PDB file of C-alpha atoms in Angstrom:
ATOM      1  CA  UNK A 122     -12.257  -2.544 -16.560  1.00 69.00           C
ATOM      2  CA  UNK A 123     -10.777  -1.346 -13.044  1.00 81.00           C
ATOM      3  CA  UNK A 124      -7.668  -3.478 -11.813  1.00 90.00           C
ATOM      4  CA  UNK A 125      -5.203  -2.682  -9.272  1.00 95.00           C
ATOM      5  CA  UNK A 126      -2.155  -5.537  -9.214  1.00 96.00           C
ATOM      6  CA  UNK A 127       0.323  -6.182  -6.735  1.00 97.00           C
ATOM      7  CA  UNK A 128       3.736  -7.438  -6.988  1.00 97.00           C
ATOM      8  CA  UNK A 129       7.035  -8.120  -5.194  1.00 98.00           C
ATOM      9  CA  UNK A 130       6.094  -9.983  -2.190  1.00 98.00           C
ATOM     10  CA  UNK A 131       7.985 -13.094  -0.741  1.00 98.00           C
ATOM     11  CA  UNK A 132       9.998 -14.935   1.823  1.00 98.00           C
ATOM     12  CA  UNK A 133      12.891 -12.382   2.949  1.00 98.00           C
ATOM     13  CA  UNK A 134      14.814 -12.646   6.785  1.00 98.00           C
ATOM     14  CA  UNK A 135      14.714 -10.277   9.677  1.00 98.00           C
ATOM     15  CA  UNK A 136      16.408  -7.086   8.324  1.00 98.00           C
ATOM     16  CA  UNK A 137      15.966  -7.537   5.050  1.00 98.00           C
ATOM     17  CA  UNK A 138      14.170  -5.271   2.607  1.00 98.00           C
ATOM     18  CA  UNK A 139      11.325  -5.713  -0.503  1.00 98.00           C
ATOM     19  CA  UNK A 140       9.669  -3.202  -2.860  1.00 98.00           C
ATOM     20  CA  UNK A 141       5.964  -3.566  -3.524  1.00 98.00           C
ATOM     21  CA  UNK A 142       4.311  -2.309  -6.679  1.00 98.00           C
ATOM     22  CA  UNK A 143       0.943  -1.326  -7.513  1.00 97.00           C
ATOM     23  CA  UNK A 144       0.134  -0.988 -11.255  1.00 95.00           C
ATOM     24  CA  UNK A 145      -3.281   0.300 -12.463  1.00 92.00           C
ATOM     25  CA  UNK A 146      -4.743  -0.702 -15.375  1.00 89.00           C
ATOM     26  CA  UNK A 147      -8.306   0.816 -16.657  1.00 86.00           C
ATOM     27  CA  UNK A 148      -7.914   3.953 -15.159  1.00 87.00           C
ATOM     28  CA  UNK A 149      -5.403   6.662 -14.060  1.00 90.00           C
ATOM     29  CA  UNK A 150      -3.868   6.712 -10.500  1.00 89.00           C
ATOM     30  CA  UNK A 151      -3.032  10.023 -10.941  1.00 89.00           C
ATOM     31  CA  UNK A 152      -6.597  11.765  -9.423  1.00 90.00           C
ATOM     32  CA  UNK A 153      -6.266   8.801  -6.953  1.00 94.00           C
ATOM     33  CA  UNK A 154      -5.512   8.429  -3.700  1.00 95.00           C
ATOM     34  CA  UNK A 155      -3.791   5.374  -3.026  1.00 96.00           C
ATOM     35  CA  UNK A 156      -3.419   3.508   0.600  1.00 97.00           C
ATOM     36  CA  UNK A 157      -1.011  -0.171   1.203  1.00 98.00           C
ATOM     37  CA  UNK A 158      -2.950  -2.254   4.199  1.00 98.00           C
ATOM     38  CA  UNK A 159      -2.168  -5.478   5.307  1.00 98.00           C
ATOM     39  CA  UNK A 160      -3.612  -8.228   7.536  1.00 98.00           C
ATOM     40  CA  UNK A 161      -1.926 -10.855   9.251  1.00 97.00           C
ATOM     41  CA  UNK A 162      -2.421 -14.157  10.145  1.00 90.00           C
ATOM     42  CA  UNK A 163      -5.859 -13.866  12.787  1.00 94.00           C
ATOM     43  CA  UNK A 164      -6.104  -9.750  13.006  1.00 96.00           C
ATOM     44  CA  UNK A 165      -8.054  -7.530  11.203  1.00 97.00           C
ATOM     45  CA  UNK A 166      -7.015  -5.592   8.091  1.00 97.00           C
ATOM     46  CA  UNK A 167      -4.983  -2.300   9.009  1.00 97.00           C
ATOM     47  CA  UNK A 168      -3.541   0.683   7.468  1.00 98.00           C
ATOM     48  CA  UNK A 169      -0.025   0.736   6.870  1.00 98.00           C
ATOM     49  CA  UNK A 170       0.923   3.729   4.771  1.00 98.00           C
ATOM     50  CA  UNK A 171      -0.927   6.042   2.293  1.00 97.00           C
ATOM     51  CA  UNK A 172      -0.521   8.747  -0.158  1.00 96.00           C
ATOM     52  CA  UNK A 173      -2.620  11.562  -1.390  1.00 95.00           C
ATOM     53  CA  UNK A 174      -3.409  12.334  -4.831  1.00 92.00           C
ATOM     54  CA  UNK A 175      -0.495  15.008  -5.344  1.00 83.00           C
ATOM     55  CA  UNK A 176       1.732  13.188  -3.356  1.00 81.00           C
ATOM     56  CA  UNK A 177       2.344  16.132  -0.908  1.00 84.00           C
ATOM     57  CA  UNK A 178       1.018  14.101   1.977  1.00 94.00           C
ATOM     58  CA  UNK A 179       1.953  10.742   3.077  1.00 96.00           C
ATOM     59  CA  UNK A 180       1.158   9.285   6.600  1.00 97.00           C
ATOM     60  CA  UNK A 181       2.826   5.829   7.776  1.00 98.00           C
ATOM     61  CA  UNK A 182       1.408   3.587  10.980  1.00 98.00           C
ATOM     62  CA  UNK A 183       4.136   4.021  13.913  1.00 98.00           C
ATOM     63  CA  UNK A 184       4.938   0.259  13.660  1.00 97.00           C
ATOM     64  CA  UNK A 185       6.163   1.187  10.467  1.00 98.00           C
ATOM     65  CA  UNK A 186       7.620   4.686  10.332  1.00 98.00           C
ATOM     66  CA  UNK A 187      11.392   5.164   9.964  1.00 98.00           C
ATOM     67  CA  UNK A 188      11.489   1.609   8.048  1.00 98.00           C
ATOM     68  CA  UNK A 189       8.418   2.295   5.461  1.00 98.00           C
ATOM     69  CA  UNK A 190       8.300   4.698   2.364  1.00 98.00           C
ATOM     70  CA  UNK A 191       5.535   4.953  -0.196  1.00 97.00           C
ATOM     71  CA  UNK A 192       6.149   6.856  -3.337  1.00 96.00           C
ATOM     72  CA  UNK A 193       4.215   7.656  -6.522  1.00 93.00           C
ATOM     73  CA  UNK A 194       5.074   7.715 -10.072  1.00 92.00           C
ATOM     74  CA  UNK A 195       2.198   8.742 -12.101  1.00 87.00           C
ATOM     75  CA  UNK A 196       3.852   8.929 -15.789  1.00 90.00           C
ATOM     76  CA  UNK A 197       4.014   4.942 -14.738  1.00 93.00           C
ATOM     77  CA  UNK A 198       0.842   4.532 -13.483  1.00 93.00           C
ATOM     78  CA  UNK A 199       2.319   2.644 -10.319  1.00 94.00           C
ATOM     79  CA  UNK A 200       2.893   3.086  -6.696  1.00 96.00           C
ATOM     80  CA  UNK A 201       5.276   1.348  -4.432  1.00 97.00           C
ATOM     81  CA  UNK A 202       6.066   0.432  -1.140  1.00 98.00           C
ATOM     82  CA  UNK A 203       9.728   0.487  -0.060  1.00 98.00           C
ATOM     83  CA  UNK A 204      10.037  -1.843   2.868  1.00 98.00           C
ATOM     84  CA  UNK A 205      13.243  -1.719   4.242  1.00 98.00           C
ATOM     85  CA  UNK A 206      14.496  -3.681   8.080  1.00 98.00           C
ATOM     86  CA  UNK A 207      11.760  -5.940   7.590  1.00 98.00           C
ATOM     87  CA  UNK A 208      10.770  -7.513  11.399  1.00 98.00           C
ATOM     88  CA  UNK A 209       8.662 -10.799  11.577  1.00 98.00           C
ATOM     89  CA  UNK A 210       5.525  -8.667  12.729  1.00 97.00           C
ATOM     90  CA  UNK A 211       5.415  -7.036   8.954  1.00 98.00           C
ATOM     91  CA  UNK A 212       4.738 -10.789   7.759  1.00 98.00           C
ATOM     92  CA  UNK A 213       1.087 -10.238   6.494  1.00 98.00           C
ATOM     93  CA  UNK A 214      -0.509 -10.047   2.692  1.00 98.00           C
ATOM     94  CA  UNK A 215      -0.240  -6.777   2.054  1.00 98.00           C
ATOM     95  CA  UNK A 216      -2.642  -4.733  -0.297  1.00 98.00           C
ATOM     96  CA  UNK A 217      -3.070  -1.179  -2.328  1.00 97.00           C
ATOM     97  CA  UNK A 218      -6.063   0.361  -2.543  1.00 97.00           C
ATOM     98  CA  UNK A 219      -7.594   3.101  -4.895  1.00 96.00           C
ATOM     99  CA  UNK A 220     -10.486   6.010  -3.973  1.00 95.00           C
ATOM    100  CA  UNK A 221     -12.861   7.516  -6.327  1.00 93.00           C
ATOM    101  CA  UNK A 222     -12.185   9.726  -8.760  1.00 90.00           C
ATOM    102  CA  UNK A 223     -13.728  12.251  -7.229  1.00 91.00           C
ATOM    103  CA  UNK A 224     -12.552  12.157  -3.552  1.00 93.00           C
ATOM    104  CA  UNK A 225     -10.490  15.527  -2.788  1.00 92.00           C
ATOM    105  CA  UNK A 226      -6.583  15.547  -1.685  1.00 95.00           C
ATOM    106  CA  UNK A 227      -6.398  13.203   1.490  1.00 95.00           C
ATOM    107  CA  UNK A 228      -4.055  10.581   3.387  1.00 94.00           C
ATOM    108  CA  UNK A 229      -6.368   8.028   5.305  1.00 95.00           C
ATOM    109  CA  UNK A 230      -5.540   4.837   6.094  1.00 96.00           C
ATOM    110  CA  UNK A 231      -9.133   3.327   6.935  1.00 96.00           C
ATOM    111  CA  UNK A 232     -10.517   0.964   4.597  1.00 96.00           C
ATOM    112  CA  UNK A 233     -14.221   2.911   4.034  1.00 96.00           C
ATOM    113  CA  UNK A 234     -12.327   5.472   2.499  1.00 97.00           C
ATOM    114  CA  UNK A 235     -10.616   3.144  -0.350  1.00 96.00           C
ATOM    115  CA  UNK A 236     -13.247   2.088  -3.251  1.00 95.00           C
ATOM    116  CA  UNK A 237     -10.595  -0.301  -5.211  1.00 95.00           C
ATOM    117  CA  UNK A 238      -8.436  -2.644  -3.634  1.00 96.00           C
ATOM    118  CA  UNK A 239      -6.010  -5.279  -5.514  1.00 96.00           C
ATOM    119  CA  UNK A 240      -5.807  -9.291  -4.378  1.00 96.00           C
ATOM    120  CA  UNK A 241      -3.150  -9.119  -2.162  1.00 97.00           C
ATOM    121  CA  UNK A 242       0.899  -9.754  -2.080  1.00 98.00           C
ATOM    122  CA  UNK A 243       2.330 -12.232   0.527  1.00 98.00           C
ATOM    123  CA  UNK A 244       5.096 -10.931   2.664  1.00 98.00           C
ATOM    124  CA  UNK A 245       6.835 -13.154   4.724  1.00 98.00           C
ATOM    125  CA  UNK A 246       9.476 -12.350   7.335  1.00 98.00           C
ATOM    126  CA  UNK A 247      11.321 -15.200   9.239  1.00 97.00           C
ATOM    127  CA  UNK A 248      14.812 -16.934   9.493  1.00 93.00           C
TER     128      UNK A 248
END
């Protein structure tokens, strides 16, 4: 059994900050690379941040950089999202996603590269 879980979403205002967690259970995240998407209301599904499988590459989506950080901590088996100056554009469900075990050392953030994705966290941004 292959589950990825995500936590830590909710309602938070403009500036604000949240964490996001993605905890792994069946497998090892490890020898994974691991990408955090999101989709808001009417739009397509789009790349917000990912990390390779070392962790010495990590790419963000400019509407996120500066406020954004993703971060690994294998001996936890979870990655997070660190969301900090939150704007009412980030409101979206956001989601991690897991590649193959056998994918090599990358940082994409389009979805046919991601083989395991989790159900979703809300994230909602608004005064």
């Amino acid at each position: 059994q292959l589950q990825l879980v995500e936590s830590g979403g909710g309602l938070v205002q403009p500036g604000g900050s949240l964490r996001l967690s993605c905890a792994a259970s069946g497998f090892t995240l490890d020898n994974r690379n691991i990408g955090w998407f999101r989709q808001a209301p009417g739009k397509e599904r789009e790349g917000v941040s990912c990390i390779s499988k070392s962790g010495g590459t990590t790419n963000y989506a400019d509407s996120v950089k500066g406020r954004f950080t993703i971060s690994r901590d294998n001996a936890k088996n979870t990655v997070y999202l660190q969301m900090n100056s939150l704007k009412p554009e980030d409101t979206a469900v956001y989601y991690c996603a897991a590649t193959r075990i056998g994918v090599q050392a990358m940082c994409l953030m389009t979805l046919p590269f991601y083989t395991y994705w989790g159900q979703g966290t809300q994230v909602t941004v608004s005064s």
